[in-house]
Amino acid sequence: MSQAPESPTTATPPTARPGPPAQHGHRPAMSAVPATLVPEAGWHFLHLFYRIDRAALAAIPEMEQEEGRRQIVEILGKDREGAPDQIHAFAIPGHKADFGVMMAGPDLRAVHNVEVALQASKLGPALVPTYSFYSITEISEYVPDAEAYGKILRDREGVDPESPTYATKVKAYADRLGPMNKQRLYPEFPDWPCLCFYPMSKMRQGDQNWYLQPFEHRTEMMAQHGKSGMKFAGKVMQVITASTGLDDWEWGVTLWGRNPSYLKDIVYSMRFDESSAKYALFGPFYFGFILPPVELLDAVRL
């Protein structure tokens, strides 16, 4: 039998316990969590886009231009000391930008240093920033673990949990999950010829409010979305980075393709999924073809 609560008139007042010392000026209390720029999980991600000011470039003396080219080749190099863990430079067709640089790694200062070094180079006065996007890699909350995947097999696909098929599928998924999550958090940029990048958010207007949908429904929609993308395995590689509270959009999407047509096809086909058709908001799309730094400078006539 449960004990009845004490009467308010007879209850013994709790013993007062000393609290933390008062903080002045909204100064945060001390915490055991370390203060660091290194993400707890994942890498910093930075996309930079530039236009070349031809008049400013022409005004730079030829000897300084040559020195500036040498500097930029070194700045964008993958193997130099202090370089970000991953870096790609790419030429951009059209008028949105002339070229872009994408970097990832645990050291925010190393990533930021590339941006600063480009602007501080001898050719910096001719480089006009047109767009940038900062984000951090993450594992989506909608990526199921092995147990959740088993539930999907049972409840949505009707697979008998006692069958060999069920055990085989769950084990295969569990074996893939570790490498997949590692690639999501610490992506190795592929040696493929082209990429596209775009920022996106989820709709939050009236009945089209993603965040008012039950988690189970959101998970089902994202599972459908993931199945659409799996059709392009081996043709397109994707990294989703999180930017809520860090930039103007909620996520950045980077797609590498073995062919430009694959990038077009995957974005088109996935727009029919409910998660995109009803709830997705897209920012500007940037397409580029990836080049080594020396070839990039030649391609954009820098």
Short mmCIF file of C-alpha atoms in Angstrom, two decimals, residues 52 54 90-92 98-99 289-302:
data_model
loop_
_atom_site.label_atom_id
_atom_site.label_comp_id
_atom_site.label_asym_id
_atom_site.label_seq_id
_atom_site.Cartn_x
_atom_site.Cartn_y
_atom_site.Cartn_z
CA ILE A 52 36.77 37.35 -60.24
CA ARG A 54 38.63 41.39 -63.99
CA PHE A 90 35.90 23.64 -58.52
CA ALA A 91 35.07 25.87 -61.48
CA ILE A 92 31.47 27.09 -61.74
CA ASP A 98 33.57 31.76 -61.09
CA PHE A 99 34.88 29.15 -58.69
CA PHE A 289 33.50 20.66 -61.98
CA ILE A 290 36.38 19.71 -59.72
CA LEU A 291 39.96 20.59 -60.70
CA PRO A 292 43.42 20.57 -59.11
CA PRO A 293 44.42 24.11 -58.06
CA VAL A 294 46.77 24.73 -61.01
CA GLU A 295 44.16 23.60 -63.53
CA LEU A 296 41.48 25.62 -61.76
CA LEU A 297 43.45 28.86 -62.15
CA ASP A 298 43.92 28.13 -65.83
CA ALA A 299 40.24 27.29 -66.30
CA VAL A 300 38.99 30.54 -64.73
CA ARG A 301 41.84 32.65 -66.19
CA LEU A 302 43.04 33.80 -62.79
#
